[in-house]
Amino acid sequence: MFQHISEFYSWFSKRTANNQYDVQQIPLENMGGWGISYDSGNITHVSGKFFSVMGVDVTTDHRATERWQQPIIVQPEIGILGILVKVVAGTVYCLMQAKMEPGNINLLQLSPTVQATRSNYTRVHKGDSVPYLEHFITPRPDQAVFDTLQSEQGSWFLRKRNRNMIVLATSEVTVLDNFCWLSFDQISTLMAVPNLLNMDSRTVLSGIPFLFSDVYGDRLKLSKSSGLPHTSLHSIEYLLSWFTDMKARFSLARELIPLRTVSSWSLTDGAIVREDGRHFSVIGVDVRASNREVGQWSQPMLKPSQRGVIAFIGRYINETFHILVHARTEAGTNDIVEMAPTVGCIPSNYDGMASEDRPLYLDVVREAKVDSILVDVVHSEEGGRFYHAENRYLVIDAGEDFELEAPLDYCWMTVDQLTSFVRYGNYVNVGARCLLSCLIEESASLAPKLVK
Amino acid sequence: MFQHISEFYSWFSKRTANNQYDVQQIPLENMGGWGISYDSGNITHVSGKFFSVMGVDVTTDHRATERWQQPIIVQPEIGILGILVKVVAGTVYCLMQAKMEPGNINLLQLSPTVQATRSNYTRVHKGDSVPYLEHFITPRPDQAVFDTLQSEQGSWFLRKRNRNMIVLATSEVTVLDNFCWLSFDQISTLMAVPNLLNMDSRTVLSGIPFLFSDVYGDRLKLSKSSGLPHTSLHSIEYLLSWFTDMKARFSLARELIPLRTVSSWSLTDGAIVREDGRHFSVIGVDVRASNREVGQWSQPMLKPSQRGVIAFIGRYINETFHILVHARTEAGTNDIVEMAPTVGCIPSNYDGMASEDRPLYLDVVREAKVDSILVDVVHSEEGGRFYHAENRYLVIDAGEDFELEAPLDYCWMTVDQLTSFVRYGNYVNVGARCLLSCLIEESASLAPKLVK
């Protein structure tokens, strides 16, 4: 355990120095172990395992475009993202791992204790190559205090979900190389450091409030005067009814199609790119690492065209901070809509467009003044599938002049109301969960500043 | 409103006398408006609306049979099942409808205020033929106090779900012919009457505890001495983790196939039957009614081979009644498993089989003694799709000698823990929800008897 956060930085920089990596972009056709099907153009591993890149045809009445085609990652297996925690003298500590992923900015980031695929954790032979996995698979000695299936990026994954777990260790845990205990307060501080806590960590950590709601749950109650009762605009019944209405009202139909036939996309110069260069491309990478089970491998990755913005717009209502949640439909969304940030897009996709053609509320975020910014940090998405996929995570206090009226697929709720949906799975999308993780820290440090 | 329940019976018998119906089984080939596709053998309406009967090929590692084929009803539209309620002097009243459905035992049963299809409630023109629908579609004047998507019979429907709603009326409501206000206590009493409250009513009523949890929620806390704190064996976190583990552990794959090619089933004498006569058949019916928008129609229906049993086995643990919940996989289950009764089957399917080949715990239910039976009532399933589909609903107190150890896909929980999952949708299956509705009454009347 680190007495001071500077000790962590020192440890982490040693990890970086000790592990040598080299990641090079290569043509998709040259990836060892992966093939492009002659018939379909789909990209699959020779073993049939891991994941595939296919095409999808999407029809919905809940996007600006009624029908489109795009490449998408298909990975039906449910993996485990698990953090082992312990409590010492009333403080929660998380066992975190310094882990390299080829798509990571800085290559090395902090990941959960375990990232495991289903083949890892259901295998009969207990020759586990994944350290600490025994704490996360039944029968296990410890208690899972948070354990739910959560979706991942719906624009890039078809119905992907992983099992997010927080397990309370009940016996002594040996700390292996590349692992360290960090107190939850230290993690909260590190959450403000760009590209350090990886996406897998951030999504699991959004479950922390359920672990010790008396300590950490209270941080989510952003009210102007801490003595006041916490008052939400809507009841939980209202929010559930709104969300049900969205699922009943809108439709989303998907059909897998051969990647080769996806319109407006083509295999050009070793990558699959969109004619207009927007959204993302599919590239190949070659990885050489000293620190992984396999010393060298190739794989396809999705590379976004530019940095994205994932933002909640909020304001005080009844002296309590509320955020404007969007019921959002994406190509790969599991069940029509999920609760999402107010804005989630790559702004440069809309450069030069008229205001009415840009995503709703994007301009409000772009024009936000320094004093209104509660959270502002750049994090990157899962480095095992996405190459340098950076998003700027923002929470804006738009002020009490910001109009309460919003389109029917937006709804105001408090931060702890949104948090309460996280434990049930498939309610809150990955962008919103990551923002909630950022807010746990901000709630503690910024709420007092906001008392007028 | 009825001062005494006898006034209701008088009203209901007049409704029965005033409405003349005739339902006859006819060959599937003779149904007007419905056709059997020459290529696939699938049964569809000429308009393409309503529903279809198709074939499904099922593969799973969570049933006694690893792979099978069967006919299944496909109806992707989300309908509304809604009950309008009002509160007078602290008592909750529900607006119920005396409604004929061709598959009903006794033809006339009590249904929710509204049963509407998506085409009803999304139509632009407000020429509503469904009374009271305006209370259930946005923008609505009243508050939805319960509103969630719930699954229906997974053995017969592919991923079917309906929107279950309870709406609190805020202004005067005119009571139309065939409608009546019943207090929730009166409904609880009528729940013990065989084949009176239809399935749609029972599933919506399982949401009542959320409406007035201070009044009705307490009924679900079956404890031996009412003064004692209510103690559950497991925490909600444990139950959520168990349920997540079931979804991650088991698999369920389905593929729609032509009805004509379903193995072990064939079109014989105007019905689709299984060679061994087990499970169900698909029949045609001709309906003549005085009381429906359409005076005459034909339709296909599913007809179970025999009466089924849907039962919770329970016992007291820590002085609190617990039930043994099964994580169950059926052909049409939306997401691998749902929380289901301990036993759900047609017992005659297993006549003559060895004990180890019969469904787990079926023998415990069959051998239960009179004194151990908390609930015992015959209800029928949705009469618009199922013909005389009766189930005997049972809750058994198996006694404190009944072993706590159970297979990993069974879990003990209290009645109010199971109830707490109902509002999130797709957690609790239709059989378990109907048993919960029965238990609201039984909890009030039987709990005192159980104090030893």
PDB file of C-alpha atoms in Angstrom, chain A residues 86-197:
ATOM      1  CA  LYS A  86     -10.199  -5.427   1.025  1.00  0.00           C
ATOM      2  CA  VAL A  87     -11.097  -3.227   3.970  1.00  0.00           C
ATOM      3  CA  VAL A  88      -8.414  -2.130   6.393  1.00  0.00           C
ATOM      4  CA  ALA A  89      -9.305   0.188   9.268  1.00  0.00           C
ATOM      5  CA  GLY A  90     -12.480   1.337   7.523  1.00  0.00           C
ATOM      6  CA  THR A  91     -10.758   2.140   4.236  1.00  0.00           C
ATOM      7  CA  VAL A  92     -11.477   0.249   1.003  1.00  0.00           C
ATOM      8  CA  TYR A  93      -8.458  -0.867  -1.036  1.00  0.00           C
ATOM      9  CA  CYS A  94      -8.634  -2.142  -4.621  1.00  0.00           C
ATOM     10  CA  LEU A  95      -6.113  -4.529  -6.161  1.00  0.00           C
ATOM     11  CA  MET A  96      -5.182  -2.913  -9.465  1.00  0.00           C
ATOM     12  CA  GLN A  97      -2.965  -4.153 -12.275  1.00  0.00           C
ATOM     13  CA  ALA A  98      -0.478  -2.255 -14.458  1.00  0.00           C
ATOM     14  CA  LYS A  99      -1.371  -3.771 -17.808  1.00  0.00           C
ATOM     15  CA  MET A 100      -0.328  -3.148 -21.379  1.00  0.00           C
ATOM     16  CA  GLU A 101      -2.921  -3.117 -24.132  1.00  0.00           C
ATOM     17  CA  PRO A 102      -1.880  -2.336 -27.706  1.00  0.00           C
ATOM     18  CA  GLY A 103      -4.485   0.377 -28.220  1.00  0.00           C
ATOM     19  CA  ASN A 104      -3.719   2.251 -25.005  1.00  0.00           C
ATOM     20  CA  ILE A 105      -2.385   5.763 -25.072  1.00  0.00           C
ATOM     21  CA  ASN A 106       0.887   5.348 -23.079  1.00  0.00           C
ATOM     22  CA  LEU A 107       0.446   1.559 -23.579  1.00  0.00           C
ATOM     23  CA  LEU A 108       0.467   0.840 -19.825  1.00  0.00           C
ATOM     24  CA  GLN A 109      -2.682   1.688 -17.845  1.00  0.00           C
ATOM     25  CA  LEU A 110      -4.320   0.590 -14.608  1.00  0.00           C
ATOM     26  CA  SER A 111      -6.730  -2.261 -15.167  1.00  0.00           C
ATOM     27  CA  PRO A 112      -8.952  -4.331 -12.845  1.00  0.00           C
ATOM     28  CA  THR A 113      -7.475  -7.263 -10.931  1.00  0.00           C
ATOM     29  CA  VAL A 114      -8.846  -9.631 -13.545  1.00  0.00           C
ATOM     30  CA  GLN A 115      -9.868  -9.354 -17.180  1.00  0.00           C
ATOM     31  CA  ALA A 116     -10.810 -12.874 -18.271  1.00  0.00           C
ATOM     32  CA  THR A 117     -12.729 -14.438 -21.132  1.00  0.00           C
ATOM     33  CA  ARG A 118     -15.370 -17.126 -20.670  1.00  0.00           C
ATOM     34  CA  SER A 119     -12.975 -19.801 -21.935  1.00  0.00           C
ATOM     35  CA  ASN A 120     -10.662 -18.804 -19.059  1.00  0.00           C
ATOM     36  CA  TYR A 121     -13.183 -19.119 -16.314  1.00  0.00           C
ATOM     37  CA  THR A 122     -15.237 -22.094 -17.414  1.00  0.00           C
ATOM     38  CA  ARG A 123     -12.321 -24.334 -18.271  1.00  0.00           C
ATOM     39  CA  VAL A 124     -12.350 -27.632 -16.436  1.00  0.00           C
ATOM     40  CA  HIS A 125      -8.591 -27.847 -15.909  1.00  0.00           C
ATOM     41  CA  LYS A 126      -7.495 -25.387 -13.262  1.00  0.00           C
ATOM     42  CA  GLY A 127      -4.254 -24.488 -15.005  1.00  0.00           C
ATOM     43  CA  ASP A 128      -5.141 -20.809 -14.763  1.00  0.00           C
ATOM     44  CA  SER A 129      -2.896 -18.384 -16.536  1.00  0.00           C
ATOM     45  CA  VAL A 130      -4.990 -15.505 -15.179  1.00  0.00           C
ATOM     46  CA  PRO A 131      -3.833 -14.510 -11.684  1.00  0.00           C
ATOM     47  CA  TYR A 132      -6.494 -14.084  -8.969  1.00  0.00           C
ATOM     48  CA  LEU A 133      -9.202 -15.643 -11.168  1.00  0.00           C
ATOM     49  CA  GLU A 134     -10.086 -18.061  -8.366  1.00  0.00           C
ATOM     50  CA  HIS A 135     -11.596 -15.172  -6.419  1.00  0.00           C
ATOM     51  CA  PHE A 136     -14.121 -14.550  -9.186  1.00  0.00           C
ATOM     52  CA  ILE A 137     -15.359 -17.996 -10.229  1.00  0.00           C
ATOM     53  CA  THR A 138     -17.715 -20.208  -8.210  1.00  0.00           C
ATOM     54  CA  PRO A 139     -17.317 -21.832  -5.840  1.00  0.00           C
ATOM     55  CA  ARG A 140     -15.314 -18.911  -4.491  1.00  0.00           C
ATOM     56  CA  PRO A 141     -14.204 -18.245  -0.954  1.00  0.00           C
ATOM     57  CA  ASP A 142     -15.166 -14.577  -1.012  1.00  0.00           C
ATOM     58  CA  GLN A 143     -18.312 -12.534  -1.323  1.00  0.00           C
ATOM     59  CA  ALA A 144     -19.237 -10.770  -4.555  1.00  0.00           C
ATOM     60  CA  VAL A 145     -20.548  -7.422  -3.372  1.00  0.00           C
ATOM     61  CA  PHE A 146     -21.227  -6.208  -6.906  1.00  0.00           C
ATOM     62  CA  ASP A 147     -21.826  -8.538  -9.835  1.00  0.00           C
ATOM     63  CA  THR A 148     -23.778  -7.560 -12.913  1.00  0.00           C
ATOM     64  CA  LEU A 149     -23.718  -7.826 -16.712  1.00  0.00           C
ATOM     65  CA  GLN A 150     -22.901  -4.500 -18.355  1.00  0.00           C
ATOM     66  CA  SER A 151     -22.922  -3.414 -21.975  1.00  0.00           C
ATOM     67  CA  GLU A 152     -19.947  -1.931 -23.802  1.00  0.00           C
ATOM     68  CA  GLN A 153     -19.722   0.583 -26.690  1.00  0.00           C
ATOM     69  CA  GLY A 154     -22.885   0.137 -28.759  1.00  0.00           C
ATOM     70  CA  SER A 155     -21.440   1.968 -31.754  1.00  0.00           C
ATOM     71  CA  TRP A 156     -18.614  -0.527 -32.116  1.00  0.00           C
ATOM     72  CA  PHE A 157     -19.777  -3.792 -30.474  1.00  0.00           C
ATOM     73  CA  LEU A 158     -22.872  -5.856 -31.312  1.00  0.00           C
ATOM     74  CA  ARG A 159     -24.659  -6.590 -28.026  1.00  0.00           C
ATOM     75  CA  LYS A 160     -21.372  -7.027 -26.203  1.00  0.00           C
ATOM     76  CA  ARG A 161     -21.477  -7.354 -22.473  1.00  0.00           C
ATOM     77  CA  ASN A 162     -19.082  -8.201 -19.713  1.00  0.00           C
ATOM     78  CA  ARG A 163     -19.581  -9.303 -16.153  1.00  0.00           C
ATOM     79  CA  ASN A 164     -18.546  -6.481 -13.822  1.00  0.00           C
ATOM     80  CA  MET A 165     -17.565  -7.784 -10.380  1.00  0.00           C
ATOM     81  CA  ILE A 166     -16.287  -6.414  -7.094  1.00  0.00           C
ATOM     82  CA  VAL A 167     -15.247  -9.161  -4.684  1.00  0.00           C
ATOM     83  CA  LEU A 168     -14.431  -8.600  -1.023  1.00  0.00           C
ATOM     84  CA  ALA A 169     -11.346 -10.638  -0.064  1.00  0.00           C
ATOM     85  CA  THR A 170     -11.756 -12.461   3.224  1.00  0.00           C
ATOM     86  CA  SER A 171      -8.235 -13.851   3.562  1.00  0.00           C
ATOM     87  CA  GLU A 172      -4.670 -12.665   2.995  1.00  0.00           C
ATOM     88  CA  VAL A 173      -3.903 -11.873  -0.643  1.00  0.00           C
ATOM     89  CA  THR A 174      -0.378 -12.134  -2.063  1.00  0.00           C
ATOM     90  CA  VAL A 175       0.496  -9.148  -4.249  1.00  0.00           C
ATOM     91  CA  LEU A 176       2.113 -10.290  -7.497  1.00  0.00           C
ATOM     92  CA  ASP A 177       4.397  -8.320  -9.750  1.00  0.00           C
ATOM     93  CA  ASN A 178       2.533  -5.572 -11.682  1.00  0.00           C
ATOM     94  CA  PHE A 179      -0.254  -5.494  -9.063  1.00  0.00           C
ATOM     95  CA  CYS A 180      -0.774  -2.979  -6.258  1.00  0.00           C
ATOM     96  CA  TRP A 181      -3.328  -2.009  -3.609  1.00  0.00           C
ATOM     97  CA  LEU A 182      -4.769   1.468  -4.004  1.00  0.00           C
ATOM     98  CA  SER A 183      -7.203   3.020  -1.573  1.00  0.00           C
ATOM     99  CA  PHE A 184     -10.457   4.144  -3.102  1.00  0.00           C
ATOM    100  CA  ASP A 185      -9.524   7.723  -2.293  1.00  0.00           C
ATOM    101  CA  GLN A 186      -6.258   7.301  -4.191  1.00  0.00           C
ATOM    102  CA  ILE A 187      -8.147   5.839  -7.139  1.00  0.00           C
ATOM    103  CA  SER A 188     -10.550   8.765  -7.040  1.00  0.00           C
ATOM    104  CA  THR A 189      -7.584  11.099  -7.289  1.00  0.00           C
ATOM    105  CA  LEU A 190      -6.063   9.096 -10.151  1.00  0.00           C
ATOM    106  CA  MET A 191      -9.395   9.234 -11.985  1.00  0.00           C
ATOM    107  CA  ALA A 192      -8.537  12.845 -12.831  1.00  0.00           C
ATOM    108  CA  VAL A 193      -5.262  11.809 -14.502  1.00  0.00           C
ATOM    109  CA  PRO A 194      -5.626  11.472 -18.291  1.00  0.00           C
ATOM    110  CA  ASN A 195      -5.369   7.978 -19.794  1.00  0.00           C
ATOM    111  CA  LEU A 196      -4.376   6.208 -16.583  1.00  0.00           C
ATOM    112  CA  LEU A 197      -7.394   4.202 -15.369  1.00  0.00           C
TER     113      LEU A 197
END
